CSV table of N, CA and C in Angstrom, one decimal:
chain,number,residue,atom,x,y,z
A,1,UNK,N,-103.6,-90.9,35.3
A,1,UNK,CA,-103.2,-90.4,36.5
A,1,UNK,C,-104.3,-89.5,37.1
A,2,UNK,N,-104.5,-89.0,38.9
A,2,UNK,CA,-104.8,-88.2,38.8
A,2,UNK,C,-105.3,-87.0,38.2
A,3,UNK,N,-104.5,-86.1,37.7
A,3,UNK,CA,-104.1,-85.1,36.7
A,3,UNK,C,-104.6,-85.8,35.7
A,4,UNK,N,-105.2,-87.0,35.2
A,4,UNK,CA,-105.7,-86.9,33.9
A,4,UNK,C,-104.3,-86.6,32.9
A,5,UNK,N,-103.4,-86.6,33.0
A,5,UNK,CA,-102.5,-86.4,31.8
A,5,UNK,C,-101.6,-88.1,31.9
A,6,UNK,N,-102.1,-88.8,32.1
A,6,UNK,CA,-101.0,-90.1,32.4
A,6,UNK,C,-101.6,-90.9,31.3
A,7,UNK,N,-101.1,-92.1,30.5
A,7,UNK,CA,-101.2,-93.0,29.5
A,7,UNK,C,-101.0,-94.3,30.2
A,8,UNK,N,-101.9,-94.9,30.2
A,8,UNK,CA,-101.8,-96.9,30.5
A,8,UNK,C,-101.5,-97.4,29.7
A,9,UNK,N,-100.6,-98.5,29.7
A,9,UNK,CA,-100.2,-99.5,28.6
A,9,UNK,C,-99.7,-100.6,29.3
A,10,UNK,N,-99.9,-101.8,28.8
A,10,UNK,CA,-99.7,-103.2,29.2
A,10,UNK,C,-98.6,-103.8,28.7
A,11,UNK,N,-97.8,-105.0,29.4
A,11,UNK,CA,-96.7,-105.8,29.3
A,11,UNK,C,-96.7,-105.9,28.1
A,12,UNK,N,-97.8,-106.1,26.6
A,12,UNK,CA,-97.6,-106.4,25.2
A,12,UNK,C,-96.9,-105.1,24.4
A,13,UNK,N,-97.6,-103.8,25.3
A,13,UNK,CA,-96.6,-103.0,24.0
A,13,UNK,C,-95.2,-102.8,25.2
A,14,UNK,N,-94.8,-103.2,26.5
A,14,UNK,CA,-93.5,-102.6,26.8
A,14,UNK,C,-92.7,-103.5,26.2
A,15,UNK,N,-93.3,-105.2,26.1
A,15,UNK,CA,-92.6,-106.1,25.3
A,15,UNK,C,-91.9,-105.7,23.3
A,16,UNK,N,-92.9,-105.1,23.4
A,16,UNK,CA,-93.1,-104.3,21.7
A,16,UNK,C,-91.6,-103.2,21.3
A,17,UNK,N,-92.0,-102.3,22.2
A,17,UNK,CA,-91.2,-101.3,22.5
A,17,UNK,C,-89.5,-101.6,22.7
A,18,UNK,N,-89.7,-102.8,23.6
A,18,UNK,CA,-88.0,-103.5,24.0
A,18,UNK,C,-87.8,-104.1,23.0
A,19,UNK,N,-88.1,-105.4,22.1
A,19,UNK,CA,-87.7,-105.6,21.0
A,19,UNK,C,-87.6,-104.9,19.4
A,20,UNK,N,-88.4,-104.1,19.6
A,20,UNK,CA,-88.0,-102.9,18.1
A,20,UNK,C,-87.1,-102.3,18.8
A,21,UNK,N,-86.3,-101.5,19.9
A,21,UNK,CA,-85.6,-100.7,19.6
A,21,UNK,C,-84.4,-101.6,20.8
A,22,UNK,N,-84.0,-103.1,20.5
A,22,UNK,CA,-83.2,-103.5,20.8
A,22,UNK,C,-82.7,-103.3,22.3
A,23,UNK,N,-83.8,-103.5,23.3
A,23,UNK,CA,-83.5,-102.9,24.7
A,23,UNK,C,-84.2,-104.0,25.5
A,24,UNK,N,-83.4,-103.9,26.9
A,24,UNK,CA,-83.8,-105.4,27.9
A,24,UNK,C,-85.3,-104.6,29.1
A,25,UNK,N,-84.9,-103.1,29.8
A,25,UNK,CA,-85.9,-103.1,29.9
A,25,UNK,C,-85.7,-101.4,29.9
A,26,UNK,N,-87.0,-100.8,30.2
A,26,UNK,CA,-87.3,-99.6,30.8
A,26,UNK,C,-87.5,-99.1,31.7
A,27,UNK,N,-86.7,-97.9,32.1
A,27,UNK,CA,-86.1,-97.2,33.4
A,27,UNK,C,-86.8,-95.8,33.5
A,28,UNK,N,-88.1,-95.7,33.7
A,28,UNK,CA,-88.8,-94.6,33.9
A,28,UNK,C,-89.2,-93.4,35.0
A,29,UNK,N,-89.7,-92.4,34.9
A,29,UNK,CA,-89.4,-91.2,36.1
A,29,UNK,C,-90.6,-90.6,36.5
A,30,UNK,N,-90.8,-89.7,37.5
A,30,UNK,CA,-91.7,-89.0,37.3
A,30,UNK,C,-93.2,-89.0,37.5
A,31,UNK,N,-93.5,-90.5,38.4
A,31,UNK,CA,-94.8,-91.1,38.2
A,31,UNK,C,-94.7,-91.6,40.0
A,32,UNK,N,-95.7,-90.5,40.7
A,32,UNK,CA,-95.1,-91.2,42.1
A,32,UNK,C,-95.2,-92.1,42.5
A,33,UNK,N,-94.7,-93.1,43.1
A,33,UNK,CA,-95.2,-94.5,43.7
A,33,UNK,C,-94.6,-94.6,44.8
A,34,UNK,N,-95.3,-95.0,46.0
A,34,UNK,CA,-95.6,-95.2,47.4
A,34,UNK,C,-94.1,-95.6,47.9
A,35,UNK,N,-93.5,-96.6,47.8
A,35,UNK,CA,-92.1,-97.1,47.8
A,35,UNK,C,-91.1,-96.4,47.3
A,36,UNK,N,-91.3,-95.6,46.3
A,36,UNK,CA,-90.3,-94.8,45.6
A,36,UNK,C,-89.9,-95.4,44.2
A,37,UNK,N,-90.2,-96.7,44.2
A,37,UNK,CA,-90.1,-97.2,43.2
A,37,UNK,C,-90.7,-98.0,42.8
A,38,UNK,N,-91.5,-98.7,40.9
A,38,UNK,CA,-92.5,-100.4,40.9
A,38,UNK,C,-91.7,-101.1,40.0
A,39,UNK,N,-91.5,-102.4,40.1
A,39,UNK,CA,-91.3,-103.1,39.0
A,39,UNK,C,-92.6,-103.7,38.8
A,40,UNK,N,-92.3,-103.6,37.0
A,40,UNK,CA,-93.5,-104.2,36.1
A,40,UNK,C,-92.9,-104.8,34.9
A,41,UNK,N,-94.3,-105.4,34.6
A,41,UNK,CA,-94.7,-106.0,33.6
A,41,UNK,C,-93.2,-107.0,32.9
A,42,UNK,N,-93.5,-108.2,34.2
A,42,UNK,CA,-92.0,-109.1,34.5
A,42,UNK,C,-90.5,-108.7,34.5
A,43,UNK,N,-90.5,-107.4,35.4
A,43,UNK,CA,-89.2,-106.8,35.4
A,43,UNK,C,-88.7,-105.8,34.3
A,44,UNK,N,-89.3,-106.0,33.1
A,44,UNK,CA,-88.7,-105.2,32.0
A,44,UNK,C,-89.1,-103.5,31.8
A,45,UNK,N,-90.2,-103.2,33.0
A,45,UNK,CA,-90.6,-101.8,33.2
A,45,UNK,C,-90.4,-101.5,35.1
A,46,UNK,N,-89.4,-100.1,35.0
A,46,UNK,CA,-89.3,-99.9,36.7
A,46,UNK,C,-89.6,-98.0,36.0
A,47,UNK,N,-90.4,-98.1,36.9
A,47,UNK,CA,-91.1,-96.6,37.2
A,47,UNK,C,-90.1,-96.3,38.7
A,48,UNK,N,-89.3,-94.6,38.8
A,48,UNK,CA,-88.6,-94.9,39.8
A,48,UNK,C,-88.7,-93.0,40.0
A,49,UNK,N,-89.2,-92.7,41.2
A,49,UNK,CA,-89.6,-91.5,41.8
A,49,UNK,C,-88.9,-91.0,43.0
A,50,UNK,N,-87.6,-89.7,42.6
A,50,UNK,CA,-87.2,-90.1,43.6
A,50,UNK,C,-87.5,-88.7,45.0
A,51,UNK,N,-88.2,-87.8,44.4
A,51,UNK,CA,-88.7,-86.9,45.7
A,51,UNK,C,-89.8,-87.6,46.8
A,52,UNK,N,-89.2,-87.5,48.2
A,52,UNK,CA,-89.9,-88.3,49.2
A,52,UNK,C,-90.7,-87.5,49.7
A,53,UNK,N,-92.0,-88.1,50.0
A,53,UNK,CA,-93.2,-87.0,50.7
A,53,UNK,C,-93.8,-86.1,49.5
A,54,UNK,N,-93.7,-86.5,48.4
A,54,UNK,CA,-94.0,-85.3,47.1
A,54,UNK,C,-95.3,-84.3,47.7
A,55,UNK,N,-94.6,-82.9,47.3
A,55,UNK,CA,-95.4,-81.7,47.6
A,55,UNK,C,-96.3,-81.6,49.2
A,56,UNK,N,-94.7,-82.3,49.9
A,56,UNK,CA,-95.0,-82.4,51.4
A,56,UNK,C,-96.4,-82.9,52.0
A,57,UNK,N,-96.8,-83.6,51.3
A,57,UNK,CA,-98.1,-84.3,51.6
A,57,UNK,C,-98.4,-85.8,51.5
A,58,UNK,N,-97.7,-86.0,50.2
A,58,UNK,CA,-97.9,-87.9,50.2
A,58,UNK,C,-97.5,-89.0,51.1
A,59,UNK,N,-96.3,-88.6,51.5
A,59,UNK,CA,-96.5,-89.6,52.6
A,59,UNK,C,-95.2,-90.7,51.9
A,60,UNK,N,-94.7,-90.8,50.6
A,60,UNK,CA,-94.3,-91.4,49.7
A,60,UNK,C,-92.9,-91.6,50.6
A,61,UNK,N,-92.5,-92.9,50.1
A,61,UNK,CA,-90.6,-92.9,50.1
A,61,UNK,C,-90.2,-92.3,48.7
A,62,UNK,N,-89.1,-92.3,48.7
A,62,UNK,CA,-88.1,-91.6,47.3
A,62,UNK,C,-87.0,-93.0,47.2
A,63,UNK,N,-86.7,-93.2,45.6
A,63,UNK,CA,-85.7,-94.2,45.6
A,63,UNK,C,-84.8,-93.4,44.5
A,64,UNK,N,-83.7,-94.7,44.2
A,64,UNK,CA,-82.6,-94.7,43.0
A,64,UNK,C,-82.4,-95.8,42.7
A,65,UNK,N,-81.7,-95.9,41.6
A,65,UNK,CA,-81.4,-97.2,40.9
A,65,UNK,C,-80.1,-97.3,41.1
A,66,UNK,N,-79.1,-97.6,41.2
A,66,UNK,CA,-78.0,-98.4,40.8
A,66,UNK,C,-77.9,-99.2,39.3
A,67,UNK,N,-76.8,-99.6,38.7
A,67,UNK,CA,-76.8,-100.7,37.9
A,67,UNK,C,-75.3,-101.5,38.2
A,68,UNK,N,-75.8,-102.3,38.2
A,68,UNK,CA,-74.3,-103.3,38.1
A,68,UNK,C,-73.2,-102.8,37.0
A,69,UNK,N,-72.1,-102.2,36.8
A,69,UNK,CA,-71.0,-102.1,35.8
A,69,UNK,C,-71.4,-102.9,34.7
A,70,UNK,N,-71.0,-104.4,35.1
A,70,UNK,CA,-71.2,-105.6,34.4
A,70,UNK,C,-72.0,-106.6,33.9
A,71,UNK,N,-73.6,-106.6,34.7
A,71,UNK,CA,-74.4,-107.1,34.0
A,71,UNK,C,-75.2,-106.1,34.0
A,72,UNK,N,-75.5,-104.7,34.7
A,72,UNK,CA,-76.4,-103.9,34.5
A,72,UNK,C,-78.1,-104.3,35.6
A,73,UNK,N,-77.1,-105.3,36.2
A,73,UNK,CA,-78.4,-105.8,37.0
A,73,UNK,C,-78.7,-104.4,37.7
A,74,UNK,N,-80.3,-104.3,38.4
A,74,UNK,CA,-80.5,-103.2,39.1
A,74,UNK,C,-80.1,-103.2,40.3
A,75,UNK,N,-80.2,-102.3,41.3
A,75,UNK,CA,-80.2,-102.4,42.7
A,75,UNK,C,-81.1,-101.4,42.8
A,76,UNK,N,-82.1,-101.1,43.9
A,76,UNK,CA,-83.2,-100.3,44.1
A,76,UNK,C,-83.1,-99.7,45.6
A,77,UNK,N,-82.5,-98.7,45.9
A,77,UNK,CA,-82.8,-98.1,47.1
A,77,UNK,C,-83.5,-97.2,47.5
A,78,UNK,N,-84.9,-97.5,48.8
A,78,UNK,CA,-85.8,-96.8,48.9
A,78,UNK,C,-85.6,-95.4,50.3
A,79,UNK,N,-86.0,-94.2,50.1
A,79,UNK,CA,-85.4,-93.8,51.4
A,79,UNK,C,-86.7,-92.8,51.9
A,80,UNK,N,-86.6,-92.1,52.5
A,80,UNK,CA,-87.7,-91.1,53.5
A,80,UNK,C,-87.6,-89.6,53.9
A,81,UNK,N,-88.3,-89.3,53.5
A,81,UNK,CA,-88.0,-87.7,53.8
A,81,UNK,C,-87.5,-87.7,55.1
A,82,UNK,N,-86.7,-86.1,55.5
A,82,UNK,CA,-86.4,-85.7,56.2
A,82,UNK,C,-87.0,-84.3,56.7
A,83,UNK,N,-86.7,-83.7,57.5
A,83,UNK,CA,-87.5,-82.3,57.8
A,83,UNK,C,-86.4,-81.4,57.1
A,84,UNK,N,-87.4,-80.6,56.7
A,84,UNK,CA,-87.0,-78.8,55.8
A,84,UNK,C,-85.8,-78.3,56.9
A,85,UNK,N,-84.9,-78.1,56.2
A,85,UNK,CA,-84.3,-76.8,57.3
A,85,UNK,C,-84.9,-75.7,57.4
A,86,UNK,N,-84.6,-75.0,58.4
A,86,UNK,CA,-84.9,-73.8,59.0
A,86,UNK,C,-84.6,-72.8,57.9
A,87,UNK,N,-84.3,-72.6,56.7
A,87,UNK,CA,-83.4,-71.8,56.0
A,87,UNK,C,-84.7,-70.5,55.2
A,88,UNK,N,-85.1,-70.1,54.6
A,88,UNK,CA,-85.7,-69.3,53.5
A,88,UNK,C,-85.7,-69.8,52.1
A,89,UNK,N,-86.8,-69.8,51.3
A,89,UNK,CA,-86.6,-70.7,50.1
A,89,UNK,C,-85.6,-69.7,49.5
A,90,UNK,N,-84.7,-70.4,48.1
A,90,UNK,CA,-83.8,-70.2,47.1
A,90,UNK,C,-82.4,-69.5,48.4
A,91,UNK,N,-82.0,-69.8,49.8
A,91,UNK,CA,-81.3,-69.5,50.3
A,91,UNK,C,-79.7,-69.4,49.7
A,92,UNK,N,-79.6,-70.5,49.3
A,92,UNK,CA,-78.2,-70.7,48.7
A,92,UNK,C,-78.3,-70.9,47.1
A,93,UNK,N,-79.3,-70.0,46.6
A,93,UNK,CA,-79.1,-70.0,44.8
A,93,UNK,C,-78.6,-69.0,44.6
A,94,UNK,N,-78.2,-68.7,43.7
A,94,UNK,CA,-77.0,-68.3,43.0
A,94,UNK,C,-77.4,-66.7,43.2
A,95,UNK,N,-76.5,-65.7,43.2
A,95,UNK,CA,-77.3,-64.4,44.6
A,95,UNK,C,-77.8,-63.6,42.5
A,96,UNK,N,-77.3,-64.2,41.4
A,96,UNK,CA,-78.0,-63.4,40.6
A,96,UNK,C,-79.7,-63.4,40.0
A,97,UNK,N,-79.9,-65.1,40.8
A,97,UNK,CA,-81.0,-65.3,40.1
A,97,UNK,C,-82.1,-64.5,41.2
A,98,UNK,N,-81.5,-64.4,42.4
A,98,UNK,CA,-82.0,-63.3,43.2
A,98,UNK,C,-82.3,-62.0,42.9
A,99,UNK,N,-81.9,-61.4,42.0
A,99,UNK,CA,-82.3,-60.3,41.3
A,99,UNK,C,-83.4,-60.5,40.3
A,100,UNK,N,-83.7,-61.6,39.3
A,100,UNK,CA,-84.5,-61.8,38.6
A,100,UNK,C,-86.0,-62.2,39.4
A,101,UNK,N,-85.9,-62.9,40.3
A,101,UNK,CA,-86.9,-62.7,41.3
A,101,UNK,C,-87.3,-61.8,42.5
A,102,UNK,N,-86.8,-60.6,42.5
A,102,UNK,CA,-86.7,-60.3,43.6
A,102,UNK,C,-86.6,-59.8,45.0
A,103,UNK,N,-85.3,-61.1,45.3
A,103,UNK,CA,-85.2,-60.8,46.1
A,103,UNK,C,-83.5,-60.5,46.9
């Protein structure tokens, strides 16, 4: 990544990984991508990010997954930031943590 803290790995070890520990695919977080969401390495890896615009600058969509009840198939919905309310940060948190900070 960026940040220098990210790990690459290819379709052989996610193939690796899904057969030792008895799994069809992996459902991962945290890794921004442009769409909000990638499928890889023939469907069995989805990277899925869902803050839109990350750190009001990217430009990014935000998604979610769904899964089918019954076969667990995915559904992938991508969506777009919206503008900030007008409000003050931590406006509606909890008025104690307001004291630990504060305000």
């Amino acid at each position: 990544s960026k940040r220098g803290v990210g790990v690459a790995f290819g379709q052989d070890v996610t193939e690796n990984f899904l057969k030792t520990n008895d799994l069809k695919m992996v459902i991962r977080s945290h890794e921004m991508k442009e769409e909000g969401y990638e499928v890889e390495h023939g469907g069995q890896l989805v990277t899925v990010f869902s803050a839109p615009n990350y750190c009001d600058q990217m430009g990014n969509k935000g998604a979610f997954i769904r899964l089918d009840g019954k076969t667990l198939t995915p559904k992938y919905t991508s969506f777009s930031a919206v503008p900030h309310p007008n409000v003050r940060a931590m406006q509606y948190a909890n008025p104690m943590l307001g004291q630990l900070f504060g305000m």
